[in-house]
Each structure stands twice: as structure tokens, then as C-alpha cells.
Short mmCIF file of C-alpha atoms and ligand atoms in Angstrom, two decimals:
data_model
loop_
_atom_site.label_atom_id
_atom_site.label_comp_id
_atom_site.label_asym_id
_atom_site.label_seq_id
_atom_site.Cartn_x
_atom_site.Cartn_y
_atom_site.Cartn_z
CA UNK A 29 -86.31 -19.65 45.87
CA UNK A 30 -89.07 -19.56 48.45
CA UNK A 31 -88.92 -16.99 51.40
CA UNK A 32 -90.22 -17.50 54.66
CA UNK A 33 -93.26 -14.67 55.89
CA UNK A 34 -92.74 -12.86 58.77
CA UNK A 35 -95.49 -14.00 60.50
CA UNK A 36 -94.00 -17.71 59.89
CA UNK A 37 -91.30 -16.58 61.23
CA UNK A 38 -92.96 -14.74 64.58
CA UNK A 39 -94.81 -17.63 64.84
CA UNK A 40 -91.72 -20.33 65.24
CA UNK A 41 -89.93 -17.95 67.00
CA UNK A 42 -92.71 -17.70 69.47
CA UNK A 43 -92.55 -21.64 69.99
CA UNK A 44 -88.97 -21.15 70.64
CA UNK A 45 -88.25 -23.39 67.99
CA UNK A 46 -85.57 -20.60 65.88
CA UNK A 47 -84.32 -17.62 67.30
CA UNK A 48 -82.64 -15.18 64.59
CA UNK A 49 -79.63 -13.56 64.94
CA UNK A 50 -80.17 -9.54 65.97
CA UNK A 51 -78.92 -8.69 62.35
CA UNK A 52 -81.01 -10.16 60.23
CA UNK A 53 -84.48 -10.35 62.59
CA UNK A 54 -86.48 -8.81 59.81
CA UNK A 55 -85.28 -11.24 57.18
CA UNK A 56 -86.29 -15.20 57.36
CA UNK A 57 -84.91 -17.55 55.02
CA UNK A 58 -86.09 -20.44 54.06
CA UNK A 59 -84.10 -23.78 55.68
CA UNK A 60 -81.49 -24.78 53.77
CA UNK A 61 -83.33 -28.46 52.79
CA UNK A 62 -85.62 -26.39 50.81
CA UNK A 63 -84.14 -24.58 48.64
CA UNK A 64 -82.13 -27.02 46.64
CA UNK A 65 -82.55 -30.68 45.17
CA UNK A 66 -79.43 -32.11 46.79
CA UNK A 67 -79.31 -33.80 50.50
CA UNK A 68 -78.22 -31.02 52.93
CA UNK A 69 -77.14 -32.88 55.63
CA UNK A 70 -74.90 -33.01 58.93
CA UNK A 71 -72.56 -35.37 61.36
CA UNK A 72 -74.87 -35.57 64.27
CA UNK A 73 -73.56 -37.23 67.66
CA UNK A 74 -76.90 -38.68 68.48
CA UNK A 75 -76.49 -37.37 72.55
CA UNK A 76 -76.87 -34.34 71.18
CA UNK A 77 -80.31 -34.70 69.92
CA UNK A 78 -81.34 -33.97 73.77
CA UNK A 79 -80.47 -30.05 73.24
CA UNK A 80 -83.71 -28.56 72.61
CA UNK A 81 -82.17 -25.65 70.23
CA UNK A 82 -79.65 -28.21 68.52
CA UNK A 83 -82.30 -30.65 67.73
CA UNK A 84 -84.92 -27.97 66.09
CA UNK A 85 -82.38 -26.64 63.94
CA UNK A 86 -80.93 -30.00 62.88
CA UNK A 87 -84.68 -30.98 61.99
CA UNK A 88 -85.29 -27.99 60.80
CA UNK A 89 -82.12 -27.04 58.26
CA UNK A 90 -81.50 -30.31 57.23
CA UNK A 91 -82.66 -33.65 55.43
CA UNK A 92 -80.18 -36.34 55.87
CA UNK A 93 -77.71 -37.26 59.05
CA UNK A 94 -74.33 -39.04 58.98
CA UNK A 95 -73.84 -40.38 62.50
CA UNK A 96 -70.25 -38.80 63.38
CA UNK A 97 -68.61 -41.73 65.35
CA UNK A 98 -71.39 -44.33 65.92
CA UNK A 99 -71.00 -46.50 63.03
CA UNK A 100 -67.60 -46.81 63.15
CA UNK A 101 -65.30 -50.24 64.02
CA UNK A 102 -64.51 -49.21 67.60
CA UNK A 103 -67.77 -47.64 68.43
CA UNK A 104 -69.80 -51.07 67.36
CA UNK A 105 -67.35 -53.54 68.08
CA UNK A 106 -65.00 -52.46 70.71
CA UNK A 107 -64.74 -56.10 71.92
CA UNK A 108 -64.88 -58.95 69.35
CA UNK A 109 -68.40 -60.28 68.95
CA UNK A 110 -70.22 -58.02 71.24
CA UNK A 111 -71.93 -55.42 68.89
CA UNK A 112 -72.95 -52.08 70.49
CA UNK A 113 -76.02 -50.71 68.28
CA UNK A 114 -77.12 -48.02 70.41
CA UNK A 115 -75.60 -44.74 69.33
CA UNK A 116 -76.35 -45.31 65.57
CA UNK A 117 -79.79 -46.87 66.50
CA UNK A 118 -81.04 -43.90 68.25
CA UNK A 119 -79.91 -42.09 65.00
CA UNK A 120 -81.92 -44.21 62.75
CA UNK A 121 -85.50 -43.36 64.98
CA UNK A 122 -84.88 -40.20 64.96
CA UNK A 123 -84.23 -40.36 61.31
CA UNK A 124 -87.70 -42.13 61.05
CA UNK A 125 -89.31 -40.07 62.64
CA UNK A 126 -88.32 -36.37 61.08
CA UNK A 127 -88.11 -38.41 57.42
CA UNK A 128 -84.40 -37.96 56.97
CA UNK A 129 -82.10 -39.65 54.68
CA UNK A 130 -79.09 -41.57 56.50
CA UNK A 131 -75.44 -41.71 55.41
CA UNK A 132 -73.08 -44.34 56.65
CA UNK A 133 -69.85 -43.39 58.02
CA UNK A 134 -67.69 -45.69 57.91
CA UNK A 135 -67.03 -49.52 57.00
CA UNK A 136 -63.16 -49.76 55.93
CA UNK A 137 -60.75 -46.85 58.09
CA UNK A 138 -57.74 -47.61 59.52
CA UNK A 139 -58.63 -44.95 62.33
CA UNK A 140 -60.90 -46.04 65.38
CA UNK A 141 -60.17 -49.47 64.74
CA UNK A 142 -60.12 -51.70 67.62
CA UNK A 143 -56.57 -53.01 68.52
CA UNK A 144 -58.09 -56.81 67.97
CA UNK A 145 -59.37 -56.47 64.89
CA UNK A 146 -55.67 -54.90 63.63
CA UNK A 147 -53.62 -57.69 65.22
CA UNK A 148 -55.54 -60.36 63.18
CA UNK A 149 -53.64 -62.58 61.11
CA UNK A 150 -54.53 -61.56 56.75
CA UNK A 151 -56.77 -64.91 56.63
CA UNK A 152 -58.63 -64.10 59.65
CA UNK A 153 -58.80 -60.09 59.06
CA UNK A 154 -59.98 -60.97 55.29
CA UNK A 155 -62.90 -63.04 57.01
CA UNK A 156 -63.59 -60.25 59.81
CA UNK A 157 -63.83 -57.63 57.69
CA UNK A 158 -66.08 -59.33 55.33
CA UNK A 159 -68.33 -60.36 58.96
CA UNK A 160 -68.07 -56.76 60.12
CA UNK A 161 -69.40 -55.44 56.50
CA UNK A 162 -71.88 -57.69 55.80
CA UNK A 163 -73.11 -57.54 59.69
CA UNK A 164 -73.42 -53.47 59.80
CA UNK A 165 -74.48 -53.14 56.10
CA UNK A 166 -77.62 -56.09 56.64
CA UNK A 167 -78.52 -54.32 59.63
CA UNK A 168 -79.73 -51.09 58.26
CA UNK A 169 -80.23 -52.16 54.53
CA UNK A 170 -83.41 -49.86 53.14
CA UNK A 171 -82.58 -47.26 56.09
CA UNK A 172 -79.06 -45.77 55.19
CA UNK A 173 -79.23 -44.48 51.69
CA UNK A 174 -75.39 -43.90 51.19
CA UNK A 175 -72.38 -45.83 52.70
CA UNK A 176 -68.75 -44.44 52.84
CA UNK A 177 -67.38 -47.84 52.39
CA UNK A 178 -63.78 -46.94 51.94
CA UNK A 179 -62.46 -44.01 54.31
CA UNK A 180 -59.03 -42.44 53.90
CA UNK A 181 -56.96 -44.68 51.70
CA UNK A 182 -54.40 -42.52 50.01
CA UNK A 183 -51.69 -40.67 51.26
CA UNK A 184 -51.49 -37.04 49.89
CA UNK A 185 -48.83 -38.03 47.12
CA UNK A 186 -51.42 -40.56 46.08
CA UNK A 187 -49.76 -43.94 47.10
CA UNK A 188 -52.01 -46.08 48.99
CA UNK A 189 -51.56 -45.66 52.98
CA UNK A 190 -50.01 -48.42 54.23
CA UNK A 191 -53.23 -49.24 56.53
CA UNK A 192 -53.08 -53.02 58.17
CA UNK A 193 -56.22 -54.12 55.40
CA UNK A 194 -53.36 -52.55 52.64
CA UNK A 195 -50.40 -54.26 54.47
CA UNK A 196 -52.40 -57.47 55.48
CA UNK A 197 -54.70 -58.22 52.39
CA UNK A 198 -53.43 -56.08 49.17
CA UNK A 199 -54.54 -53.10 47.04
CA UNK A 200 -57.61 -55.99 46.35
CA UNK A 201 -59.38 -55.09 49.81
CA UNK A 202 -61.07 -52.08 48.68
CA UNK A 203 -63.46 -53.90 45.49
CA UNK A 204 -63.56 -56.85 47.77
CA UNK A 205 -65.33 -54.17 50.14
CA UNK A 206 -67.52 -52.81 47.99
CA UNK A 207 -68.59 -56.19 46.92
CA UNK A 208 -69.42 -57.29 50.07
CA UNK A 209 -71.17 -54.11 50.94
CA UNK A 210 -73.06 -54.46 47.58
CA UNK A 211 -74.27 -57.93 48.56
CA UNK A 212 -75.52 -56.57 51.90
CA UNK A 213 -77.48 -54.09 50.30
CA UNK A 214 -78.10 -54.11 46.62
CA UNK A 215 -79.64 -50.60 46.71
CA UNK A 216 -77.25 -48.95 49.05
CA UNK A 217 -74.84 -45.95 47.30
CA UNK A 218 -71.46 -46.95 48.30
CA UNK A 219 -69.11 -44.71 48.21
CA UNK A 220 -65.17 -44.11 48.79
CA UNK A 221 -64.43 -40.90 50.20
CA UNK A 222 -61.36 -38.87 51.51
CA UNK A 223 -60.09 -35.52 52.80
CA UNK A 224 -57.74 -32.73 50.71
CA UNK A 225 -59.25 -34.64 47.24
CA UNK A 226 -61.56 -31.36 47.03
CA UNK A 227 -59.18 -30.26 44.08
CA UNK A 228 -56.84 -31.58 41.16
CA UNK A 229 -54.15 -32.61 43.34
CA UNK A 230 -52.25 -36.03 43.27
CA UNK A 231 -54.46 -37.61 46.10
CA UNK A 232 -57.51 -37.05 44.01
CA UNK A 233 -55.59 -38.33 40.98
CA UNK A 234 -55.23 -41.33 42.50
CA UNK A 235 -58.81 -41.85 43.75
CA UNK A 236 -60.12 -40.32 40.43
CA UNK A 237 -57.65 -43.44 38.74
CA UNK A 238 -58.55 -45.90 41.14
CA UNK A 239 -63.02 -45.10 40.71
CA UNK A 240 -62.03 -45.72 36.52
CA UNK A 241 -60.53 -48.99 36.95
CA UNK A 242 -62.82 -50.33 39.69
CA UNK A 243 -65.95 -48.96 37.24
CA UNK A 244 -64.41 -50.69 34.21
CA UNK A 245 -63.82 -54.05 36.12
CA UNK A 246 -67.65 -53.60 37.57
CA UNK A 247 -67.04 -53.10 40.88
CA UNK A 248 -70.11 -51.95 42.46
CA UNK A 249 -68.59 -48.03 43.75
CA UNK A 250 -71.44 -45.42 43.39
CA UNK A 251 -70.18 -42.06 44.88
CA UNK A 252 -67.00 -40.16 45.29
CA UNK A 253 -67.30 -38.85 48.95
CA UNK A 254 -65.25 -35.38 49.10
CA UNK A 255 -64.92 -34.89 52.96
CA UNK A 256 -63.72 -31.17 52.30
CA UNK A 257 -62.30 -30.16 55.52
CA UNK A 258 -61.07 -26.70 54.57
CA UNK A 259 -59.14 -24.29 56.78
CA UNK A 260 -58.78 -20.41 55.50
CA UNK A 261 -55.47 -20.05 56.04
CA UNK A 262 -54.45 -22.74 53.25
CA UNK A 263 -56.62 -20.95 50.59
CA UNK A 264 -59.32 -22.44 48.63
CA UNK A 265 -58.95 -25.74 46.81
CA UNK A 266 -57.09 -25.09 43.35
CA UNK A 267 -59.19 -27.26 40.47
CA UNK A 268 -62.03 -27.68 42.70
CA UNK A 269 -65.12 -27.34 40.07
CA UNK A 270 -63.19 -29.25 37.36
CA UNK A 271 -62.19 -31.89 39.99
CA UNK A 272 -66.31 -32.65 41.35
CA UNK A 273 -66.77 -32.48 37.09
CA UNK A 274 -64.09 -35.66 36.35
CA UNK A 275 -65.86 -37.88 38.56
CA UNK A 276 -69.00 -37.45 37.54
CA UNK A 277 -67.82 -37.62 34.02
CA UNK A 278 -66.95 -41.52 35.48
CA UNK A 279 -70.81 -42.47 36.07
CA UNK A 280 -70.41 -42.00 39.75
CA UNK A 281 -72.21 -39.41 42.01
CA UNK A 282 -69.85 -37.22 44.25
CA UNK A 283 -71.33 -36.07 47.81
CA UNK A 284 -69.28 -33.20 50.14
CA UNK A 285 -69.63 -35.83 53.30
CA UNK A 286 -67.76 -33.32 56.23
CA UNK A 287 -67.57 -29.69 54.99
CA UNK A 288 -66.28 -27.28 57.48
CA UNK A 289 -63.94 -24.26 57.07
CA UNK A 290 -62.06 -23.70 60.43
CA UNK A 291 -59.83 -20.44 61.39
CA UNK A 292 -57.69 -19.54 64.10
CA UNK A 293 -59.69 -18.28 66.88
CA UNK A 294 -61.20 -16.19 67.66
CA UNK A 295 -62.91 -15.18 64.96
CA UNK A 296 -63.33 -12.16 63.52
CA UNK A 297 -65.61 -10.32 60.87
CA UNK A 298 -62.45 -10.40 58.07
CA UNK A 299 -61.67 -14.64 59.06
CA UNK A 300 -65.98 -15.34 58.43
CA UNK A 301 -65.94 -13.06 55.41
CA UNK A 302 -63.39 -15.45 54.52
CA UNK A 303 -65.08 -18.77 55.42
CA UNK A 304 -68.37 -17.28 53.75
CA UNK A 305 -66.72 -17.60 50.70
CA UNK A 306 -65.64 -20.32 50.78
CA UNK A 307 -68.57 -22.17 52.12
CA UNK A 308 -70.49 -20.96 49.40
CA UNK A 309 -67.87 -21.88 47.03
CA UNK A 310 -67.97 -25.88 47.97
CA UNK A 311 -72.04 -25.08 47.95
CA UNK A 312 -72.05 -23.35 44.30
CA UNK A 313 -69.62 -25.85 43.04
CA UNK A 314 -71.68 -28.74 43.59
CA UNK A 315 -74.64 -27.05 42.55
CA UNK A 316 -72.76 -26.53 38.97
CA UNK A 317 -72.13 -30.36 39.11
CA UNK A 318 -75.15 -32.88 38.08
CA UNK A 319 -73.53 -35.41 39.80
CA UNK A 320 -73.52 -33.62 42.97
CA UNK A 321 -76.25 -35.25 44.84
CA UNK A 322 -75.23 -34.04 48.74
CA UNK A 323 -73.63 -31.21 50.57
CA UNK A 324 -73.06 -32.28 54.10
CA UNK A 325 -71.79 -30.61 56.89
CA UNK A 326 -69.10 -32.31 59.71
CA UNK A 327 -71.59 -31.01 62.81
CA UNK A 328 -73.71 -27.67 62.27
CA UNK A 329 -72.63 -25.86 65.15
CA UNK A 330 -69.51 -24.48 66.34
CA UNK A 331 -70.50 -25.93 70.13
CA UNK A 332 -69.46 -29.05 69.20
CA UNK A 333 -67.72 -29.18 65.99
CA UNK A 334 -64.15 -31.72 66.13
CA UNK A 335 -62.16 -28.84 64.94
CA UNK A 336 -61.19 -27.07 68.51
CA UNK A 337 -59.84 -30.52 69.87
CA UNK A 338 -57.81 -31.51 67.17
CA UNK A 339 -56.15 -28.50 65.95
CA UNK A 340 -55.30 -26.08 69.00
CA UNK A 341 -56.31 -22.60 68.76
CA UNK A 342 -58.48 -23.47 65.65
CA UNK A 343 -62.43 -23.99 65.37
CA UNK A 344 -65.18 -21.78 64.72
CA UNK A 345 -65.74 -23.71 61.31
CA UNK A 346 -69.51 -24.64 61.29
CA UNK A 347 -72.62 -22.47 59.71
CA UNK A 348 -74.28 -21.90 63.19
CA UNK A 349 -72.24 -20.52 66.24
CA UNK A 350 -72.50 -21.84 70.07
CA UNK A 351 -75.78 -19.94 70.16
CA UNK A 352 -77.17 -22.06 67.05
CA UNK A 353 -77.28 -18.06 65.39
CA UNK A 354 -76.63 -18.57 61.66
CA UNK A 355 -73.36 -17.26 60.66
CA UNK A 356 -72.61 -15.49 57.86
CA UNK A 357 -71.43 -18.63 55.84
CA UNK A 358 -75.04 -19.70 56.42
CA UNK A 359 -76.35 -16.59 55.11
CA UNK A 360 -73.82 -16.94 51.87
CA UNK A 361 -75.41 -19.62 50.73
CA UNK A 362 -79.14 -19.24 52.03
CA UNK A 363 -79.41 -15.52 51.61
O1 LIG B 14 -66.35 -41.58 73.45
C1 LIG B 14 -65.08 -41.38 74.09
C2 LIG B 14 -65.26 -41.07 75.52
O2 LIG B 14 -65.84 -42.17 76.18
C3 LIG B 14 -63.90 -40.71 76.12
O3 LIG B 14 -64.06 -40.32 77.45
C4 LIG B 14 -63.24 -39.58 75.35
C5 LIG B 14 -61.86 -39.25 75.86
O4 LIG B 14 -60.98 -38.94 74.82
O5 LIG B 14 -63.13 -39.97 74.00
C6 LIG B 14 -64.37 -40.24 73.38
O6 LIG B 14 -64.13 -40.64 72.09
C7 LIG B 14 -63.79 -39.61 71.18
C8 LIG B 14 -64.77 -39.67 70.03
O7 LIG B 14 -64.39 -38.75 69.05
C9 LIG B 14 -66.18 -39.36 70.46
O8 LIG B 14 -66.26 -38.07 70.95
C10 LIG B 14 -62.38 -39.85 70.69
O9 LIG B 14 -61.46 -39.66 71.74
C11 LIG B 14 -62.07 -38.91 69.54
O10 LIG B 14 -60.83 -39.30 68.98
C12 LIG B 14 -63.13 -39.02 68.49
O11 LIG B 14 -62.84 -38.09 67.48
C13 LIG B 14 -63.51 -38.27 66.27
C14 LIG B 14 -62.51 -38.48 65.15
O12 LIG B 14 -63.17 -38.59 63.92
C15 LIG B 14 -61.68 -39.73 65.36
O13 LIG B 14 -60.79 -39.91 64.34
C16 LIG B 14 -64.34 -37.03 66.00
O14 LIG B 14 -65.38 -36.91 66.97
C17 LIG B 14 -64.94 -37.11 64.59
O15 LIG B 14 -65.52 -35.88 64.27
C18 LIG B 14 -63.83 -37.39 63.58
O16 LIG B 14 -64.43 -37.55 62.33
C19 LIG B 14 -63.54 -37.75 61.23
C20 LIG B 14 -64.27 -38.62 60.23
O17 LIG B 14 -64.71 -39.81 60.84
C21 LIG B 14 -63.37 -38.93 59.03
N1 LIG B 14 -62.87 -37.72 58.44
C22 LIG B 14 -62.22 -36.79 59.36
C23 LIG B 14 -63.15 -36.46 60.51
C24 LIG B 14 -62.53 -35.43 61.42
O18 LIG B 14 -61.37 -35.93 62.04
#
């Protein structure tokens, strides 16, 4: 593992570019893209790139960026045939320019969908969704390396969710998906990719059944995407090695595509002891795993991490604080 020199150090903190965190100023590790051979990446919301301190560390820490909501159904195509491009184009120069790898988030969801594109009748939703693949996918073929094609399409006893593309088209709309996105772009990664499938559970079951018969039938599906939204309260993920080990076992890779660990707030040293572990946990797992080809993070910082707005009282679940200070879940797995 390399180590950073002080006098690196002194000399980026001098250009403002890092600032370390009072406890560990005598100690500079290396970022976290440089010390392993998977993609370390993070959700960015491209506005964000306009903070200084969040945009140094982003470049910095990380080689590959999922755009957190601007490649999704509502975000492009709030209105039927007028395509909004800018959010996730700003993404792709910055991408460009700093040399990062690109993950696509998301074709197929049943969430931030526009209310026009659910209300179409099966024929017409079969044909839209097949436009709205090919359109997005064509668009940044050679730029995004990975797609999550399929988002969220189990229910947590492992049925399918009863999403209009289930309800409307059959359990067939998920290869058709991945055969359209495959046509788009030939060497895209296309991946299907859930939340609470992090262990052996029935959810992952399902998915783990599902990647088999769609790889037997030659379905081009690259990647199981493991979102692993973890909270410490609900403990860590029973099965989880064994679980990243079956899929790759399958021929597929398997990327963590949103890691975070929330806790209720406010934190405390006990609650990030906590979320160190486990952080380094999802981090050591997937380094045990060949197939493991990508640890991304759902945001880097707790300033604007989902977490506080969608569970009350929670947050707190990123590697770097408000302050962009590395927290000890950072320092777990980067010590
Ligand atoms: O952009 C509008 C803004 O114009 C409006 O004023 C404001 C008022 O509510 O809403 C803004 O949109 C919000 C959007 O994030 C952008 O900030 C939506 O309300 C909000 O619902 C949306 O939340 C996103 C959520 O997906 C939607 O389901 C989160 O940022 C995003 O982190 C989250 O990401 C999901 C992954 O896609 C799939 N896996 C779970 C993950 C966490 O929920």
C-alpha cells in the first residue's frame, strides 16, 4: 500500500485542496482510488461539483461517478419527447476531464417514473421503453462503462414487484431490457441491481435464480449491482461474503452501487465504531471476491447524503462528514 509524505501532504493542504481532520494531521493516506484495483466510486449530484472542498475530494478519493438522479426516467423525460440532458451531461465533462469511469443509474425503475410514461397502454409502454433505452443507452455508448439496467424488481420475499413494466408487459421485460440495452451498446456492463440482496436472504435468492436462467438463455446481464444500503441498528448482512461469492460463481461481475451505513443521529463515537465496521466489512468482502470489480458509495459526504430526508432522525452514513473530514469508516478501510 503506498503512503502519502508529509510534505505531499503540507503541500495539498497548502493549496487548500485537503484539509485533515485534527486527529490524524500527522498521518496522510493515500486516496482511496489508489490503493485497490476495483472502481471506488460515488453518487454525485452534478450541482454539487461547484463546492470547491466537495469537488477536490470527489476528484481526489475517487475514480468513477454514478450520477444520483440525472439519468433517471423523470429527470430526462419529464414530458414525453422533450429530453433534458443537462444534469447527466455536465457529469460526463467532468468525468472527461478528471478521467473517471461512469456508471449508469438507472434504465428500468418503477420509482421516478413520469406519470405518462406509467399510464401507457402494454403495446405502447413495450415500444417506449424500448425508445427510452435505446435513446439514453446510444447517447453515452463508449462513455458510461456500467449500466444498472434493471433497478429494484423484487419484493423482499422474492416475488417480483408488481411494477406497471411487471403488470403491463410480463416477467419477459427485464431480458427484453437488457437486450435492448445490449444493442445500444455492445460493450456496456449491464447490470441488475437491488437493495437488502447484500446477504443470503430470499430477495437475493430470487435475483441470484433469475441472473442463472437469464445467463443460460444468453441474455446479455453482466453485473449483479448490490446497492447495500445498511443501517447499524439492523446488524450486518447475515451470508454476505458467501452471497457476493454465488454470483460470481454465475460468470457475472457484482459491483456495491450505493453503500452507506446510516444511524440515528446524532452520532456518537460507539454508533461510527459501529459503521466503521461495517464499512470495512462491505469493503473487505468484495476485496475477497474476484468478481468484485466496484465499491461505490451513495454520496461521500454526510452534507448531502439522501439518508436524513428519507428516514427522520437518521443520517450521518457517508465516509466524510459536513466538513468533508474523513470519518473513521474512511480511516477503516484506508488506514
Ligand atoms: O429536483 C427536485 C426539486 O426541483 C424539488 O424542488 C424537490 C422538492 O421535493 O425535489 C427534487 O427532487 C428530489 C430528487 O431526489 C433530487 O433531489 C426528489 O424529491 C427526491 O425524491 C429525490 O430523491 C432521490 C431518490 O432516489 C428518489 O427515489 C434521492 O436523491 C436519491 O438519492 C435516491 O436514490 C435511490 C437510488 O436511485 C436507488 N436506490 C435507493 C436510493 C436511495 O433512495
Amino acid at each position: 500500500m503506498l503512503r502519502r509524505t508529509a510534505l505531499a501532504g503540507a503541500v495539498l493542504a497548502g493549496l487548500g485542496v485537503w484539509q485533515a481532520p485534527a486527529a490524524s494531521a500527522a498521518h496522510w493516506a493515500p486516496p482511496l482510488q489508489h490503493i485497490t484495483h476495483r472502481y471506488v466510486g460515488s453518487a454525485v449530484t452534478p450541482a454539487h461539483l461547484a463546492e470547491r472542498d466537495y469537488r477536490a475530494v470527489l476528484t481526489r478519493e475517487f475514480d468513477s461517478v454514478t450520477p444520483e438522479n440525472e439519468l433517471k426516467w423523470e429527470t430526462l423525460e419529464a414530458t414525453r419527447g422533450q429530453y433534458d440532458w443537462s444534469g447527466a451531461d455536465e457529469l460526463v465533462r467532468y468525468a472527461k476531464k478528471h478521467r473517471k469511469s461512469m456508471r449508469g443509474h438507472t434504465l428500468v425503475w418503477h420509482s421516478q417514473l413520469p406519470t405518462w410514461v406509467a399510464e401507457l397502454p402494454a403495446d405502447e409502454l413495450r415500444a417506449v421503453l424500448r425508445q427510452h433505452i435505446t435513446t439514453v443507452v446510444s447517447r453515452y455508448r463508449g462513455k458510461i462503462r456500467a449500466w444498472d439496467v434493471v433497478n429494484e424488481a423484487f419484493n423482499e420475499d422474492g416475488t417480483r414487484r408488481d411494477t406497471v413494466f411487471q403488470q403491463k408487459l410480463g416477467d419477459g421485460y427485464i431480458a427484453d431490457a437488457f437486450r435492448w440495452a445490449h444493442q445500444a451498446d455492445p460493450s456496456a456492463k449491464l447490470y441488475i441491481n437491488d437493495y437488502n440482496v447484500e446477504g443470503v436472504n430470499p430477495k437475493s435468492d430470487a435475483t441470484y435464480e433469475l441472473v442463472r436462467s437469464l445467463r443460460k438463455q444468453g441474455v446479455p446481464i453482466h453485473g449483479m449491482g448490490i446497492q447495500a444500503h445498511l443501517s447499524i441498528e439492523y446488524g450486518f448482512p447475515t451470508g454476505y461474503r458467501e452471497n457476493l461469492k454465488r454470483f460470481g460463481a454465475l460468470g457475472v461481475d457484482v459491483a456495491l452501487t450505493e453503500a452507506d451505513v446510516r444511524m440515528p443521529l446524532p452520532p456518537d463515537d460507539a454508533k461510527l465504531a459501529t459503521q466503521a465496521q461495517y464499512f470495512k466489512e462491505l469493503w473487505d468482502g468484495c476485496h475477497a471476491t474476484r468478481r468484485c470489480v466496484e465499491f461505490t458509495t451513495w454520496g461521500f459526504t454526510d452534507r448531502h447524503s439522501w439518508v436524513p430526508g428519507w428516514f427522520p432522525g437518521e443520517g450521518a452514513a457517508c465516509l466524510f462528514d459536513e466538513n468533508m473530514r474523513p470519518k473513521p469508516a474512511y480511516r477503516a478501510i484506508n488506514p
